[in-house]
XYZ file of C-alpha atoms in Angstrom:
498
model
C -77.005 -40.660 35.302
C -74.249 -40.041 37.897
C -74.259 -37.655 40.045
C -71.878 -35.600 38.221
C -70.967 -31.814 39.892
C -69.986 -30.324 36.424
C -72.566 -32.151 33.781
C -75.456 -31.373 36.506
C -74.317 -27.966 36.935
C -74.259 -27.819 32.816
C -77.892 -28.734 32.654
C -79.219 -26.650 35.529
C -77.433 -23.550 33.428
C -78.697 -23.958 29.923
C -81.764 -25.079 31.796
C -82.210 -28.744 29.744
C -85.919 -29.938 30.668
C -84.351 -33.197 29.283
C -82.923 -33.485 32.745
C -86.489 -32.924 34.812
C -86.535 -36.262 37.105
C -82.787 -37.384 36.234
C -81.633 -35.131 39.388
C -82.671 -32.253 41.845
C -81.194 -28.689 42.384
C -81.067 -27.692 45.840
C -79.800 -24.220 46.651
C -78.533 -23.830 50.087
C -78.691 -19.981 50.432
C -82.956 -20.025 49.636
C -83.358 -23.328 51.369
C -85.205 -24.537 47.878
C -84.918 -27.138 45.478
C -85.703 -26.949 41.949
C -85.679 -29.084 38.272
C -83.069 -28.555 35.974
C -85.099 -26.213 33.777
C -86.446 -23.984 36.306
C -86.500 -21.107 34.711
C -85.078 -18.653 37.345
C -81.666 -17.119 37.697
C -78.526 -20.247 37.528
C -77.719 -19.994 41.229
C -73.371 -19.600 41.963
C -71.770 -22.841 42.272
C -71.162 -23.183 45.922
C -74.783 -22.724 46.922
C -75.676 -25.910 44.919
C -75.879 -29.787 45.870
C -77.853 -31.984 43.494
C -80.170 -34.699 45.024
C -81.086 -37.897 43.038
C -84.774 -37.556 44.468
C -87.066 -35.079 45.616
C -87.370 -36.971 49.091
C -83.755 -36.709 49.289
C -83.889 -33.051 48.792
C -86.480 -32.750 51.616
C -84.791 -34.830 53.573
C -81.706 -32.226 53.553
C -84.260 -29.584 54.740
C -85.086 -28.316 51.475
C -89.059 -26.963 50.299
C -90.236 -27.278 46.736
C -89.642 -24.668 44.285
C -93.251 -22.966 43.613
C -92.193 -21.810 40.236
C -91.273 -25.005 38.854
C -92.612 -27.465 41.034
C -90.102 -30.086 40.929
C -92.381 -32.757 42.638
C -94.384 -32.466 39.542
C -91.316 -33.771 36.863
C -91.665 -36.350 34.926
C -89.965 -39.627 36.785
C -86.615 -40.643 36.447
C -86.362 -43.317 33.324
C -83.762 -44.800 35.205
C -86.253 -45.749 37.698
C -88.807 -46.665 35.057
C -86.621 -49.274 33.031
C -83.960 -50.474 35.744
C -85.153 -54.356 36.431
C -83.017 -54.584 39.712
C -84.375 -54.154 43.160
C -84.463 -50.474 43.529
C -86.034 -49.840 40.174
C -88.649 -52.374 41.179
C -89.273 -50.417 44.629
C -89.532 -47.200 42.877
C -92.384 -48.817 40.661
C -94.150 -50.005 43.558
C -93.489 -46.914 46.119
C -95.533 -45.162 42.786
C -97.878 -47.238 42.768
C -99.082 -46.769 46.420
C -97.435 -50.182 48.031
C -96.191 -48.613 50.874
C -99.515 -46.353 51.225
C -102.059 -49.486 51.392
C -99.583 -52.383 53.428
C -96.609 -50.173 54.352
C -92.759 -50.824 54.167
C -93.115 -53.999 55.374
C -95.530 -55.152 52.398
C -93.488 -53.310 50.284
C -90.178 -55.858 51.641
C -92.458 -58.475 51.527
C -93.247 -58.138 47.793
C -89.885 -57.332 47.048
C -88.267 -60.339 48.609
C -85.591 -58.186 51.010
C -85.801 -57.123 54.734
C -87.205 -53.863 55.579
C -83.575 -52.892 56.951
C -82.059 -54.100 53.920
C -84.349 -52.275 51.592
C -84.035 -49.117 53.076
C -80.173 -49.580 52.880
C -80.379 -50.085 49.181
C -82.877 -47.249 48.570
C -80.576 -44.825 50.837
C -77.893 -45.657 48.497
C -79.232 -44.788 45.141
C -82.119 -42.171 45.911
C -80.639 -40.493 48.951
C -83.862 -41.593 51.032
C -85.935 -44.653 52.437
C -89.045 -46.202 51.163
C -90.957 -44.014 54.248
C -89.567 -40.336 52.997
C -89.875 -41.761 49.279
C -93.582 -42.867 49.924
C -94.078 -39.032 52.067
C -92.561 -37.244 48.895
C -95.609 -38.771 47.010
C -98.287 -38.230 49.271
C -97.373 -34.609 49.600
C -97.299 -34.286 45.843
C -100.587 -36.259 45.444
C -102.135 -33.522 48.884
C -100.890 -30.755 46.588
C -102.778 -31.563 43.106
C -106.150 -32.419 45.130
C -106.132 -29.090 46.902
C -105.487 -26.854 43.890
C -107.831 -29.191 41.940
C -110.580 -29.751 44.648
C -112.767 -28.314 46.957
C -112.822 -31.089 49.166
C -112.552 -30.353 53.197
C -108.372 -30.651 54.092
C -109.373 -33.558 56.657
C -110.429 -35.732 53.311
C -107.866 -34.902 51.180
C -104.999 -35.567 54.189
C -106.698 -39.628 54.206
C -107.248 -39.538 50.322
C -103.159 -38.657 49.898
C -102.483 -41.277 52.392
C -101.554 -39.705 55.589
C -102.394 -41.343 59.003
C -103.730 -37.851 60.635
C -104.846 -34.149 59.695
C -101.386 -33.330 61.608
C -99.017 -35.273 60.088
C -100.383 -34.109 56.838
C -100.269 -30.123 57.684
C -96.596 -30.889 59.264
C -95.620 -32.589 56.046
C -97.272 -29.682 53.596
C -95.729 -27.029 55.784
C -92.102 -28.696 55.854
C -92.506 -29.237 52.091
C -93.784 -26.348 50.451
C -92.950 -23.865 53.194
C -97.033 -23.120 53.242
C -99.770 -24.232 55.094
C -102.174 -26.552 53.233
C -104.873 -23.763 53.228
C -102.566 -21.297 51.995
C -101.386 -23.674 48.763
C -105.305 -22.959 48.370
C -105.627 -19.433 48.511
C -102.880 -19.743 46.041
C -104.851 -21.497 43.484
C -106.745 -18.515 42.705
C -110.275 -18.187 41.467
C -109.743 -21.375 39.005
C -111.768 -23.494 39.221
C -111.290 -27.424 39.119
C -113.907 -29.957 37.021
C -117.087 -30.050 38.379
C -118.414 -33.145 40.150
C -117.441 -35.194 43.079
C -114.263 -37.462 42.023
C -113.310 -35.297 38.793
C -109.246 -33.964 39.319
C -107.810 -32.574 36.372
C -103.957 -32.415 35.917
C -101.170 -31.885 33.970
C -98.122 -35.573 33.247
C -95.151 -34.027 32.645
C -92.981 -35.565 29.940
C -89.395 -35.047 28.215
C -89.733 -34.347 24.682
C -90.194 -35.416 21.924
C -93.683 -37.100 22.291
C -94.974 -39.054 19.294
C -98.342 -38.231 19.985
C -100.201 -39.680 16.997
C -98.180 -43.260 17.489
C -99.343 -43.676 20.705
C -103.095 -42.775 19.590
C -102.901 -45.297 16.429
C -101.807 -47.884 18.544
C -104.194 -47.640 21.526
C -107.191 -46.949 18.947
C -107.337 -50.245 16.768
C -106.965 -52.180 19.773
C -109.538 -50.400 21.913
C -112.513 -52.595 23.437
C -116.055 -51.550 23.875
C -116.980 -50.890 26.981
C -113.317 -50.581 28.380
C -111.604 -47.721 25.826
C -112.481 -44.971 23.535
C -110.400 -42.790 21.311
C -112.120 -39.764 20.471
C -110.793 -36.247 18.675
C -107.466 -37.158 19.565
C -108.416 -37.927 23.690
C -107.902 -41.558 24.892
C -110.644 -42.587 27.789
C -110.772 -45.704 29.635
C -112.176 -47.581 32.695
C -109.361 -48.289 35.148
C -109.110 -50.572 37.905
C -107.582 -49.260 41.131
C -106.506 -50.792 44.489
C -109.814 -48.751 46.535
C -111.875 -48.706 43.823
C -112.953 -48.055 40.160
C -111.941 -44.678 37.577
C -112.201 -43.401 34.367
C -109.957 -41.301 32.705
C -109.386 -39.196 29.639
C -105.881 -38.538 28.284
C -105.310 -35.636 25.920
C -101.568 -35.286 24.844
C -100.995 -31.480 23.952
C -97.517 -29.421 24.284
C -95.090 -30.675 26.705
C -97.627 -32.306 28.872
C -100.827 -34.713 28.565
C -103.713 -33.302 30.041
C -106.040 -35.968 32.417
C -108.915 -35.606 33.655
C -109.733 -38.226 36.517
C -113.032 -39.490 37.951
C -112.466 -42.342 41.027
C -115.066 -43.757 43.124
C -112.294 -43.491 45.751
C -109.451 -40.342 45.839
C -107.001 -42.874 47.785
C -106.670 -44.252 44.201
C -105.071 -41.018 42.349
C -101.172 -42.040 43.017
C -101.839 -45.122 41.419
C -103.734 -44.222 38.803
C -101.346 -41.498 37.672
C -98.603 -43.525 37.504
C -100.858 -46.605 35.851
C -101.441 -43.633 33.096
C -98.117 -42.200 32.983
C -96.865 -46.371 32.545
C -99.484 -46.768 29.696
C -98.329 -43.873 27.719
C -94.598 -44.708 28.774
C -93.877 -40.624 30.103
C -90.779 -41.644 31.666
C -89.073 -42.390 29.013
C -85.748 -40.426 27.945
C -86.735 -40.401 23.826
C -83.194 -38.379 23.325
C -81.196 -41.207 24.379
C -83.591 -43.912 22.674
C -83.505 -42.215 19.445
C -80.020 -41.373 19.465
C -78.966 -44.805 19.976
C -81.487 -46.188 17.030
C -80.702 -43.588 14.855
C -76.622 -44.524 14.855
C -78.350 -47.799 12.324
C -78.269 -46.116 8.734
C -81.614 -48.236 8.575
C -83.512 -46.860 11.170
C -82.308 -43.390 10.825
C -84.487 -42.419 8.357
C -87.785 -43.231 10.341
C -86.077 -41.836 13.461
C -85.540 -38.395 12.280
C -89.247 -38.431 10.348
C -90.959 -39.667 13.948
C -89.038 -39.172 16.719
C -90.214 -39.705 20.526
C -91.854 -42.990 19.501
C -92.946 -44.836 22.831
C -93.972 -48.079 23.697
C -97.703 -48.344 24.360
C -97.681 -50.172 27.922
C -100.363 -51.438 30.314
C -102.224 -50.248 33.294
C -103.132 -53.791 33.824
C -100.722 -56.742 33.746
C -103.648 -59.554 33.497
C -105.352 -57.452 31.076
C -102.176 -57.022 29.039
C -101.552 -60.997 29.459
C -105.331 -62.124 28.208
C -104.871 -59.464 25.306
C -101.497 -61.257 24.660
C -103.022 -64.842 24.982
C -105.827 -63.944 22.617
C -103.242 -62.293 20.233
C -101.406 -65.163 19.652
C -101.194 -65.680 15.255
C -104.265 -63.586 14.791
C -104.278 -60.139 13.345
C -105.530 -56.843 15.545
C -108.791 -56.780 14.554
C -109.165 -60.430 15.162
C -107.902 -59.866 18.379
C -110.000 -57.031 19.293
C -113.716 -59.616 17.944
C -112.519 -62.065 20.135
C -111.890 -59.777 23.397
C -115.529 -58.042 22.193
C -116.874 -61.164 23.016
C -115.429 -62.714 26.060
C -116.497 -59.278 27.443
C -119.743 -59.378 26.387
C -120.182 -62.669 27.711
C -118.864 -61.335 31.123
C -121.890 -58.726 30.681
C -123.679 -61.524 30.279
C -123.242 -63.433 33.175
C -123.786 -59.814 35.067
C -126.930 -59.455 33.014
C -125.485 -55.988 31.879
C -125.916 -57.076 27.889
C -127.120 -53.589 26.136
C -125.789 -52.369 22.636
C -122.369 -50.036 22.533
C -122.429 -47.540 19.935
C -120.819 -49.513 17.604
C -123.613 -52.353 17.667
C -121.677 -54.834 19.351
C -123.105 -56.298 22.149
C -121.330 -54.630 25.159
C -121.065 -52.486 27.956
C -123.385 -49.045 27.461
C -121.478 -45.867 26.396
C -123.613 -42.640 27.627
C -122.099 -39.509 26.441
C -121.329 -36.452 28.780
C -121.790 -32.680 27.582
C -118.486 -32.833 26.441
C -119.012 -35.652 24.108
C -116.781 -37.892 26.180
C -117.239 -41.362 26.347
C -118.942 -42.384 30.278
C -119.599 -45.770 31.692
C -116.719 -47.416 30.701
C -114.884 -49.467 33.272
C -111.658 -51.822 33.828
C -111.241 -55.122 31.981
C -112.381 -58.309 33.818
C -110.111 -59.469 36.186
C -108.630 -62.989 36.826
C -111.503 -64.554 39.085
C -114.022 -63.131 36.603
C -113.117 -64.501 33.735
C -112.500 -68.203 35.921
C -116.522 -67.434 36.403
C -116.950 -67.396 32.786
C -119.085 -70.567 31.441
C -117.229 -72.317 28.001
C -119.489 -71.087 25.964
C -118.627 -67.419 26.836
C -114.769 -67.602 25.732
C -115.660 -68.168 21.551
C -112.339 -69.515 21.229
C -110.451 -73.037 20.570
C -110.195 -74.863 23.463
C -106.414 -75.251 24.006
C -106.513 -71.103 24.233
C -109.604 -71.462 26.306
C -107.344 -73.148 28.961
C -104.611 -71.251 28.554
C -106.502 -68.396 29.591
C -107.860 -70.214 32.070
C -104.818 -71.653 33.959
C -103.650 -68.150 33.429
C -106.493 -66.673 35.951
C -105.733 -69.592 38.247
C -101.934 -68.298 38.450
C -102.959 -65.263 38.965
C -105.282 -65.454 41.446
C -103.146 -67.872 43.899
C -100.403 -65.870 43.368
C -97.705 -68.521 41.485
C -97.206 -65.566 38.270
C -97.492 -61.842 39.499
C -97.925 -59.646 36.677
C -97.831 -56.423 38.372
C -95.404 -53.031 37.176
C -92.755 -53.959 40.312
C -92.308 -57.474 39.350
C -88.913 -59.233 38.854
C -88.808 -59.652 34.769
C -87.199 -62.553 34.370
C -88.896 -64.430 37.162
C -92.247 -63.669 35.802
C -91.120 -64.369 32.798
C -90.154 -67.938 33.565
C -93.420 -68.880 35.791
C -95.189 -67.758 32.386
C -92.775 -69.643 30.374
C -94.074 -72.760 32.738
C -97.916 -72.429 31.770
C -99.499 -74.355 28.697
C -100.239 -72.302 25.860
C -97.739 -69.788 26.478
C -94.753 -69.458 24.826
C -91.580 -67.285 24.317
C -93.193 -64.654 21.555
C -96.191 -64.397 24.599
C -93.966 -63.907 27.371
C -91.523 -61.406 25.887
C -94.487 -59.300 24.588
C -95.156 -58.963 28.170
C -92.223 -58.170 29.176
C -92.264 -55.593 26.550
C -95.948 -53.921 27.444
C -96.934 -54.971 30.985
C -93.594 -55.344 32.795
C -91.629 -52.512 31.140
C -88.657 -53.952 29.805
C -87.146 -51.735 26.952
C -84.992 -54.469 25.512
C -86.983 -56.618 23.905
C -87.062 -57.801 20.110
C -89.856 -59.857 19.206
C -87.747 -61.205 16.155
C -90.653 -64.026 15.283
C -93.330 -61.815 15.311
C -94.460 -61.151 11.197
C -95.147 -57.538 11.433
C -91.663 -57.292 12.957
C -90.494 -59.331 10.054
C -92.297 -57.534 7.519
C -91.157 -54.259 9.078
C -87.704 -54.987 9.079
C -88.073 -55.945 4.772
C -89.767 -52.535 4.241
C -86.253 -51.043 5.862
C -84.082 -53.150 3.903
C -83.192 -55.433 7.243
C -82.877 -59.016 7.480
C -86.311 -60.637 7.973
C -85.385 -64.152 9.631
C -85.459 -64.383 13.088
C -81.798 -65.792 13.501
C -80.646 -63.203 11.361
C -82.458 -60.027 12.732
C -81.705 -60.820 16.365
C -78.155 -60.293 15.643
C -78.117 -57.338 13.536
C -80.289 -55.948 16.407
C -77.352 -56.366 18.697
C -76.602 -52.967 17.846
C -80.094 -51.246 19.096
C -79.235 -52.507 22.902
C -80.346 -51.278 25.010
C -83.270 -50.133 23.303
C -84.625 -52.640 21.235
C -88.565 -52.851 22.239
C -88.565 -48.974 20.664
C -86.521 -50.612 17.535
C -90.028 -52.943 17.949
C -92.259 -50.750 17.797
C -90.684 -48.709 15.582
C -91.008 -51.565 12.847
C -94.458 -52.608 13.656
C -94.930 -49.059 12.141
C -92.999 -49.367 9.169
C -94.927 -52.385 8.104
């Protein structure tokens, strides 16, 4: 979205929420700056300057509304979908890059110089990777002292900062308070019990296709790893410091997650793993709008809208799942991945019955009937430690897998959320036993590209019958010309009609 005076102004006066994370409102005469839909009075014309980031609009001296806590919007899905070098910084700055090796890792990673980075970001978002990062570990300070009662020395190293100073500095430049008076603030409520446990609210724009999300995630959820239970999605997670679990609840205008880490460092990242998996960012207005022009798809469109696309908050998860899912149905799929986990329990000597009666990882159930114990998939040097006999698969998928894992872990195909698309896509392109339905489904899920058809895949096929599409690959791929750039929704979408 450009930075438009009159079509920001527009949105800030009928007070769209469509437009929470596109821009910023700052108003000069409070010294304040707000989301689009803030809810107090329109403020006159020549007190307002629009910022295309929150760190930009602290950067210009500016403190966070308290009434509609514009840190707290959902992300820009510019940001989210844009495959250049700024969209992949802004996936990685999330993430907690700059937190864990700072701007120089994040350069590194990205291929630039740190003087050339922070030129591009400066640019487009009004601020460098440092006030970008600051923005976010302000934000992240802010949720685990309203949410907390940990001491303000451990939540200023859990949110990232380098001292208790900088931290109450930051806090008090930011929000105008000091960190012990956002407390006082909170009230008498009182967070989830036990050490670990934050609760919080992911902002999204609607519509959200709750239900679409849930079917999807459900029939492909592992023992051990997921659960889908009275309409809350829990899984093991893993995270740069440690290990989580968390439960996602959609409900109106937000999804509700409760968090449990072995290590607080890891709450950036793991927010925006979860916000990634249930694809939050996205703008469904201008997705459905553009799929609903096809007299095909309109019909489906207007009877669903706000369909997402189900993503990952693990790209070598996403890439065994994909490996594994080659020509076999779901539920084929999901035996398969049963037992190459199982046989990683194995190996751990962890083997005791899930609730199901497949041989997994143990499910104990909390008070509040949600699932506990579960934990992330096996990573890349894990499954390498696997014996043949553990993988219960042909042999040719066997290695794929396995020269997969090698890739991975010397670092020839990165498969994390900031990567460059098309390069990763062409190093997986290069490995036996994957090919171009594989590596675009990746795309798709783990890397975040919303432009992808996968025209060869049969419930695609079948999908487009039902609508009264063409079916052949050839054929479809052109008609679905017209669904750029949007076409992994038009894929999902499809998957559902067959």
């Amino acid at each position: 979205m450009e930075m438009d005076f009159e079509r920001c102004y527009r949105a800030v006066d009928s007070r769209d929420q469509r437009f929470d994370g596109w821009f910023y409102t700052g108003v000069t005469s409070t010294g304040i700056y707000c989301r689009p839909s803030c809810p107090a009075i329109t403020p006159k014309r020549q007190n307002v300057r629009f910022f295309p980031s929150a760190a930009a609009a602290q950067g210009a001296g500016l403190r966070a509304c308290r009434r509609c806590r514009p840190d707290a919007a959902p992300g820009s899905p510019l940001w989210d979908v844009r495959a250049d070098v700024v969209g992949r910084a802004m996936r990685l700055i999330a993430d907690g890059v700059v937190d864990r090796d700072g701007v120089p890792g994040l350069a590194s990673r990205l291929g630039y110089t740190e003087r050339h980075l922070h030129r591009m970001l400066s640019a487009e978002m009004g601020a460098g990777p440092l006030a970008l990062a600051r923005a976010q570990r302000a934000q992240t300070a802010r949720i685990l002292i309203e949410t907390t009662d940990l001491a303000m020395a451990e939540i200023a190293f859990a949110a990232g900062f380098g001292s208790v100073r900088q931290f109450n500095d930051t806090l008090r430049e930011v929000y105008a308070s000091a960190p012990s008076d956002l407390r006082t603030a909170r009230g008498r409520q009182q967070g989830p019990a036990g050490a670990g446990i934050i609760a919080l609210r992911l902002a999204y724009r609607p519509p959200l296709h709750a239900r679409a999300l849930l079917d999807f995630l459900t029939v492909r959820a592992l023992p051990g790893v997921e659960a889908v239970r009275d309409g809350t999605y829990h899984r093991g997670l893993r995270l740069p410091h440690g290990t989580g679990q968390v439960a996602l609840t959609p409900a109106d205008g937000h999804v509700a997650a409760t968090l449990r880490l072995a290590d607080l460092r890891d709450l950036a990242p793991a927010v925006a793993r979860c916000r990634r998996l249930l694809d939050l960012d996205a703008d469904p207005a201008a997705i459905d709008a553009t799929l609903a022009a096809d007299p095909a798809l309109a019909p489906v469109v207007a009877a669903e809208p706000g369909i997402r696309v189900p993503r990952a908050v693990d790209g070598f998860e996403q890439a065994v799942r994909a490996i594994i899912g080659q020509q076999v149905s779901v539920t084929s799929a999901r035996t398969t991945l049963t037992r190459l986990l199982t046989a990683h329990a194995r190996v751990d000597h962890e083997v005791i019955a899930t609730e199901d009666g497949v041989p997994g990882q143990q499910l104990h159930d909390q008070r509040d009937g949600s699932p506990e114990g579960l934990r992330g998939f096996l990573s890349a040097e894990e499954l390498l430690g696997l014996p043949d006999s553990g993988f219960g698969m042909p042999v040719g998928r066997r290695e794929a897998l396995r020269g997969l894992a090698r890739a991975v872990v010397d670092g020839s195909v990165d498969l994390a959320a900031g990567v460059d698309r098309e390069e990763a896509v062409r190093r997986l392109l290069a490995l036996p036993g994957i090919g171009p339905w594989t590596a675009n489904y990746l795309a798709m899920r783990a890397f975040g590209d919303p432009d992808v058809l996968l025209s060869s895949d049969l419930a695609v096929r079948r999908g487009a019958a039902a609508l009264g599409l063409p079916d052949t690959p050839p054929t479809l791929d052109r008609y679905a010309e017209r669904w750029r750039p949007w076409r992994s929704y038009a894929t999902i979408r499809l998957w559902r009609a067959a």
